[in-house]
GROMACS .gro file of C-alpha atoms in nm:
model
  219
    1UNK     CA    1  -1.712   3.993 -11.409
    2UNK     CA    2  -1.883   3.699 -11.236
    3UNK     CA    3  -2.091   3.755 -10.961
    4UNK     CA    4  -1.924   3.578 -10.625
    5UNK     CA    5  -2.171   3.348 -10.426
    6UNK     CA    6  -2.230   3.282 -10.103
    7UNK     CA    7  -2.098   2.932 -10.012
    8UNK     CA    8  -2.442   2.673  -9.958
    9UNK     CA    9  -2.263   2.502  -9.670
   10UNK     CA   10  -2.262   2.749  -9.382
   11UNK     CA   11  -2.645   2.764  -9.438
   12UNK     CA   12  -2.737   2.438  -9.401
   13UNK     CA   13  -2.525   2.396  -9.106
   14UNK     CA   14  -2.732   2.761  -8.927
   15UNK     CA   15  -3.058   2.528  -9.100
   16UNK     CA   16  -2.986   2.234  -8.919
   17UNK     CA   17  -2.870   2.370  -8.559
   18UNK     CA   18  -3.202   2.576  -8.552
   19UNK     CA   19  -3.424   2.270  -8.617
   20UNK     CA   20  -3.179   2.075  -8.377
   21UNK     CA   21  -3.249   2.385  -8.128
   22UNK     CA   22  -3.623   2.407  -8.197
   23UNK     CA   23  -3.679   2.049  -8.128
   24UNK     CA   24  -3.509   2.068  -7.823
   25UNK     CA   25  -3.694   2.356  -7.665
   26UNK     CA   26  -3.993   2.188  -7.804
   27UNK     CA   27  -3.932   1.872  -7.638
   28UNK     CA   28  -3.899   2.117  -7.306
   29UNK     CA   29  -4.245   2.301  -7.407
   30UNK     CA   30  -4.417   2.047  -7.433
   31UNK     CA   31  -4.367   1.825  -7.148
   32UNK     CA   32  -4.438   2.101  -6.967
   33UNK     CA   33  -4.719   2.194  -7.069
   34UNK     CA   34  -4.875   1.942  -7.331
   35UNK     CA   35  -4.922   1.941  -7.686
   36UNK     CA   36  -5.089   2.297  -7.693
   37UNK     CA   37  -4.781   2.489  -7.580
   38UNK     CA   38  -4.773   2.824  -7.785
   39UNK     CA   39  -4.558   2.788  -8.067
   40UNK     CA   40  -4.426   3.173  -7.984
   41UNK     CA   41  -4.263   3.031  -7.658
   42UNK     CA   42  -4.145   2.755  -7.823
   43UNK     CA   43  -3.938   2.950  -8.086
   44UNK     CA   44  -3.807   3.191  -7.780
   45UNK     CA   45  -3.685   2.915  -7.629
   46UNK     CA   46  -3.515   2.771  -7.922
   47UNK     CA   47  -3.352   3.151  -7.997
   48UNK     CA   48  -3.553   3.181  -8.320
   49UNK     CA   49  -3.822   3.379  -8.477
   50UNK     CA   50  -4.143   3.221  -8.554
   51UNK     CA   51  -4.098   3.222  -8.891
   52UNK     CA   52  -3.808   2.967  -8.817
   53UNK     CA   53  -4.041   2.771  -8.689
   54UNK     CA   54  -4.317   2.731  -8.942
   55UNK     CA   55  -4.028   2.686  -9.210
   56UNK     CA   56  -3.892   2.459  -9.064
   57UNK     CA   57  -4.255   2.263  -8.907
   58UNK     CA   58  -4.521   2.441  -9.174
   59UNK     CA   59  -4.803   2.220  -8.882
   60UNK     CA   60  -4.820   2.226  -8.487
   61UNK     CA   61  -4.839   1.870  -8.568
   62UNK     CA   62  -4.533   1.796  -8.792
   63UNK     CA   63  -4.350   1.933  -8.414
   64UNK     CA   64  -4.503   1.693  -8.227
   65UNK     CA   65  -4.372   1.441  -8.446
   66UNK     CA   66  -3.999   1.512  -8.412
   67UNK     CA   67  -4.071   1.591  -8.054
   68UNK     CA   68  -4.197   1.222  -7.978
   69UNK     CA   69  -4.013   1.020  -8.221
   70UNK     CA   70  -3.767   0.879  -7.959
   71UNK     CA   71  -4.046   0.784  -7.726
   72UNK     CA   72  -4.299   0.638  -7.987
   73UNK     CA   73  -3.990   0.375  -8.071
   74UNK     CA   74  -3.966   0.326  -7.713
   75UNK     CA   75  -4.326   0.227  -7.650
   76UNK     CA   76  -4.326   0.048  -7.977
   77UNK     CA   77  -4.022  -0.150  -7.823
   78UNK     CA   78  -4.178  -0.241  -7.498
   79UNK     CA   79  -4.473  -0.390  -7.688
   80UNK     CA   80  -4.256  -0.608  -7.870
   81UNK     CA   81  -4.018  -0.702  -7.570
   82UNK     CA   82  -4.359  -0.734  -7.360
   83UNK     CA   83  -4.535  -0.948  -7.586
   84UNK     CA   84  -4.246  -1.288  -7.573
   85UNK     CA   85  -4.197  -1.256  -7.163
   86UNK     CA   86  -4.269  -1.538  -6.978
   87UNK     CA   87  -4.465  -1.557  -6.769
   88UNK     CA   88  -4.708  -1.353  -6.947
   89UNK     CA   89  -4.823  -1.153  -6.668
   90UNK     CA   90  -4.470  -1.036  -6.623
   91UNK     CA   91  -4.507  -0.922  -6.992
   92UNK     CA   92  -4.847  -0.722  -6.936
   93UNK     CA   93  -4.689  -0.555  -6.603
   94UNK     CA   94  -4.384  -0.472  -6.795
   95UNK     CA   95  -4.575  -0.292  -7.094
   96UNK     CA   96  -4.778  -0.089  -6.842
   97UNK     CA   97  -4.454  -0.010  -6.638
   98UNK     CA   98  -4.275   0.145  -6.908
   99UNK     CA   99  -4.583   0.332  -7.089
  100UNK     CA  100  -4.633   0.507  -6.744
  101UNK     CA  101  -4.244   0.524  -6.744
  102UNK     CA  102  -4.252   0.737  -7.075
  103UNK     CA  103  -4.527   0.923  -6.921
  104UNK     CA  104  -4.383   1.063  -6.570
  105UNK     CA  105  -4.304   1.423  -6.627
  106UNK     CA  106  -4.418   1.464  -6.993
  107UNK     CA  107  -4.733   1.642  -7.070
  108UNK     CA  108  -4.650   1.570  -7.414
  109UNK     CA  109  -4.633   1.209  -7.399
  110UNK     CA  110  -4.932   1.218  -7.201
  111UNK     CA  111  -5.139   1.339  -7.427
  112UNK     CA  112  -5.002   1.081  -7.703
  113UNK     CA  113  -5.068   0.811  -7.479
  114UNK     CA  114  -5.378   0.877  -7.406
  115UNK     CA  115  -5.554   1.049  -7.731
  116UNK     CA  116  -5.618   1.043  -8.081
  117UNK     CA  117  -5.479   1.267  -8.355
  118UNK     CA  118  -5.506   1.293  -8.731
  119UNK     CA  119  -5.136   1.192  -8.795
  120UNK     CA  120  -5.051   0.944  -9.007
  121UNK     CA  121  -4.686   0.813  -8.838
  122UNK     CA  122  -4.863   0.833  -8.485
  123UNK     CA  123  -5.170   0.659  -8.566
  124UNK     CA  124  -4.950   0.413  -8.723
  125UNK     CA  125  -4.731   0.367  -8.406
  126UNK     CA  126  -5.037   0.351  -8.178
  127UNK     CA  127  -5.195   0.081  -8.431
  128UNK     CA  128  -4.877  -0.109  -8.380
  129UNK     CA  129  -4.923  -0.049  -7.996
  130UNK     CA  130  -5.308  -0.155  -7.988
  131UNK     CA  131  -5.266  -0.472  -8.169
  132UNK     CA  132  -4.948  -0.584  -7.983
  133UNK     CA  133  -5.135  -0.513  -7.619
  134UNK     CA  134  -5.425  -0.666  -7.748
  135UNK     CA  135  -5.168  -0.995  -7.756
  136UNK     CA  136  -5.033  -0.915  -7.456
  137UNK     CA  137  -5.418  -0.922  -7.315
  138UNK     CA  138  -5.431  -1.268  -7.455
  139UNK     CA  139  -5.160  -1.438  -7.334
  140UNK     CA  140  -5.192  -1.352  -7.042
  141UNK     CA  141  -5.581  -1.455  -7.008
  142UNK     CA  142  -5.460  -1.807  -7.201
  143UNK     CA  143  -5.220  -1.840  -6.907
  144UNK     CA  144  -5.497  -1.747  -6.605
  145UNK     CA  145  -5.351  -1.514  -6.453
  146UNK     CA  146  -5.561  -1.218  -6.634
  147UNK     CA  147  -5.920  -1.238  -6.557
  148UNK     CA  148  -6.110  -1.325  -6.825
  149UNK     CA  149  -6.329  -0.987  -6.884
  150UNK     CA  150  -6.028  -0.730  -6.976
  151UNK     CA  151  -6.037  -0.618  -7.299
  152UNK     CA  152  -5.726  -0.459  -7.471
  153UNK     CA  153  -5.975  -0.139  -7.443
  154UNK     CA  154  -5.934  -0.128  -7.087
  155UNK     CA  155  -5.584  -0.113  -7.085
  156UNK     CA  156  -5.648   0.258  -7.201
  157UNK     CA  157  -5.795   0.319  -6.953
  158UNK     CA  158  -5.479   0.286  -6.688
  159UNK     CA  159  -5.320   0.483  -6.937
  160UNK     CA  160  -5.546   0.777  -6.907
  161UNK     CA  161  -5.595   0.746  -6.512
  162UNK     CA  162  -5.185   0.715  -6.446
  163UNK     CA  163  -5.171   0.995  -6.687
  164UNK     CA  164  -5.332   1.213  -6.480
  165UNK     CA  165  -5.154   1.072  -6.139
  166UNK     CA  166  -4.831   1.148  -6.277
  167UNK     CA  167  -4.933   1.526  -6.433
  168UNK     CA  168  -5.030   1.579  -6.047
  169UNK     CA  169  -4.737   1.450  -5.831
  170UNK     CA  170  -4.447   1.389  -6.030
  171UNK     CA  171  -4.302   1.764  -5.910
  172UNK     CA  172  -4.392   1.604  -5.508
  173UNK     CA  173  -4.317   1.213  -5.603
  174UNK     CA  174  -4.232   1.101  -5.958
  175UNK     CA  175  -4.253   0.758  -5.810
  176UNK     CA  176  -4.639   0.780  -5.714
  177UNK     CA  177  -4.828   0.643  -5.961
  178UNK     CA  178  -4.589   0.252  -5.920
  179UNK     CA  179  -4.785   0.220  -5.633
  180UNK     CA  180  -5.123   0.330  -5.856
  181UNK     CA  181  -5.055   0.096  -6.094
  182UNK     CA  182  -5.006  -0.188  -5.834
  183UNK     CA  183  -5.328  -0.117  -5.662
  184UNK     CA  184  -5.478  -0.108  -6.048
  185UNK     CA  185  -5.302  -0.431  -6.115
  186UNK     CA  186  -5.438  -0.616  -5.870
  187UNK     CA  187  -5.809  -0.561  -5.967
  188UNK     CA  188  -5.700  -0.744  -6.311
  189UNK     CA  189  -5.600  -1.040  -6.182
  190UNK     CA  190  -5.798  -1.354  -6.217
  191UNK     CA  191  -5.750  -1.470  -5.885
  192UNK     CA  192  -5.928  -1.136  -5.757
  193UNK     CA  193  -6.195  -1.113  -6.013
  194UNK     CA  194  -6.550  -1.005  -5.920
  195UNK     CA  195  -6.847  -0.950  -6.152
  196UNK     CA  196  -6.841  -0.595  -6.336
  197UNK     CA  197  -7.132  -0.322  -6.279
  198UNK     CA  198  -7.041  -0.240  -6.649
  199UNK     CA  199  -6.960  -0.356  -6.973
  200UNK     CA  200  -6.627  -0.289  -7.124
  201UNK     CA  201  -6.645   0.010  -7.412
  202UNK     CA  202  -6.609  -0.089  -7.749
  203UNK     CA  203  -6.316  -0.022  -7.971
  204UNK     CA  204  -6.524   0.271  -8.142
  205UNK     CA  205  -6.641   0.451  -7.858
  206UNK     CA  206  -6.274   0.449  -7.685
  207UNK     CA  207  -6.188   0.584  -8.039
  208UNK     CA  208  -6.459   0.884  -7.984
  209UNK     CA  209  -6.355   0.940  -7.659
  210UNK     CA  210  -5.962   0.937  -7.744
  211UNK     CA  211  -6.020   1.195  -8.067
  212UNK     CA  212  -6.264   1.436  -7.846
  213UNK     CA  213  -5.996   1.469  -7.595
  214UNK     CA  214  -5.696   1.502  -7.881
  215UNK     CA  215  -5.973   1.767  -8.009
  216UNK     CA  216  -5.964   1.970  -7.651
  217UNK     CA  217  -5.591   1.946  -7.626
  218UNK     CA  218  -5.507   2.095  -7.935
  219UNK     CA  219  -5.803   2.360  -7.920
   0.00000   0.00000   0.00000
């Protein structure tokens, strides 16, 4: 007598709506409270044991990546929609807008934003990111209205600082950190331009200091 099997179907279907429920409560986890949310609270939320979890995301990191994927398209997209405006400063106000956009209320993207990781398909989307700002940079210096000594480094920079603006009063005032860019923005401009105490920091020493926070993050 043949042995009677238990249909594949109804598995993959309880398979797919506790990824689909994991990624969800991740999503929530995270934004929360960063990247280096516990993993236990994360399957709780979801309604799953931990061993769920690591079946279905063996790394912390392979997560993160379904967790971000919608927003690493969108920043990709605003560096390509950025880098055609006209006038160019429009474009280089526009990226910024809509990183910090991504940011407000999302530890998570935060820390994307702002750090370095050993993951292939976000390196690869902040590559993408780097070289299209750096373009951005240019234009708008080629047009005048940039001042000459910005560096696609420093654009980094208003990424980390809004970061933090936004992790501190987006519960009081999502909106805060539009008027912190402003104020920023208006230091870049060439018409307001005034020697620098400093020099700008080269690409590899943004990189060290990007990878030693990712490092603290996910410590």
């Amino acid at each position: 007598m043949a042995t009677r099997r238990t249909p594949a179907g109804p598995l993959r279907q309880d398979a797919r709506r506790n990824r689909t429920a994991l990624v969800t409560a991740a999503k929530a986890a995270f934004a929360e409270e960063g990247l280096s949310a516990a993993l236990e609270g994360v399957a709780r939320r979801a309604g799953v044991a931990i061993g769920t979890l690591y079946r279905h995301f063996p790394a912390r990191m392979d997560l993160v990546t379904a967790v971000v994927a919608d927003k690493k398209r969108a920043w990709i997209k605003a560096a390509e929609t950025a880098v055609v405006m006209e006038p160019a400063w429009d474009g280089l106000v526009y990226f910024l807008e809509r990183i910090c956009e991504l940011q407000a209320g999302d530890l998570a993207f935060n820390d994307i934003a702002s750090m370095r990781f050993q993951h292939a398909g976000i390196e690869a989307a902040r590559k993408r990111a780097y070289d299209l700002g750096s373009r951005i940079v240019e234009r708008a210096q080629a047009e005048g209205s940039l001042r000459a000594d910005v560096t696609a480094e420093d654009l980094a920079f208003i990424v980390w600082a809004l970061s933090r603006v936004s992790e501190a009063t987006y519960a009081i005032n999502p909106d805060a950190w539009r008027r912190y860019l402003a104020l920023t923005l208006d230091g870049y401009r060439a018409s307001a331009a005034h020697p620098l105490p400093a020099p700008p920091l080269r690409p590899r020493q943004v990189l060290r200091a990007q990878l030693q926070l990712g490092r603290r993050r996910l410590r």
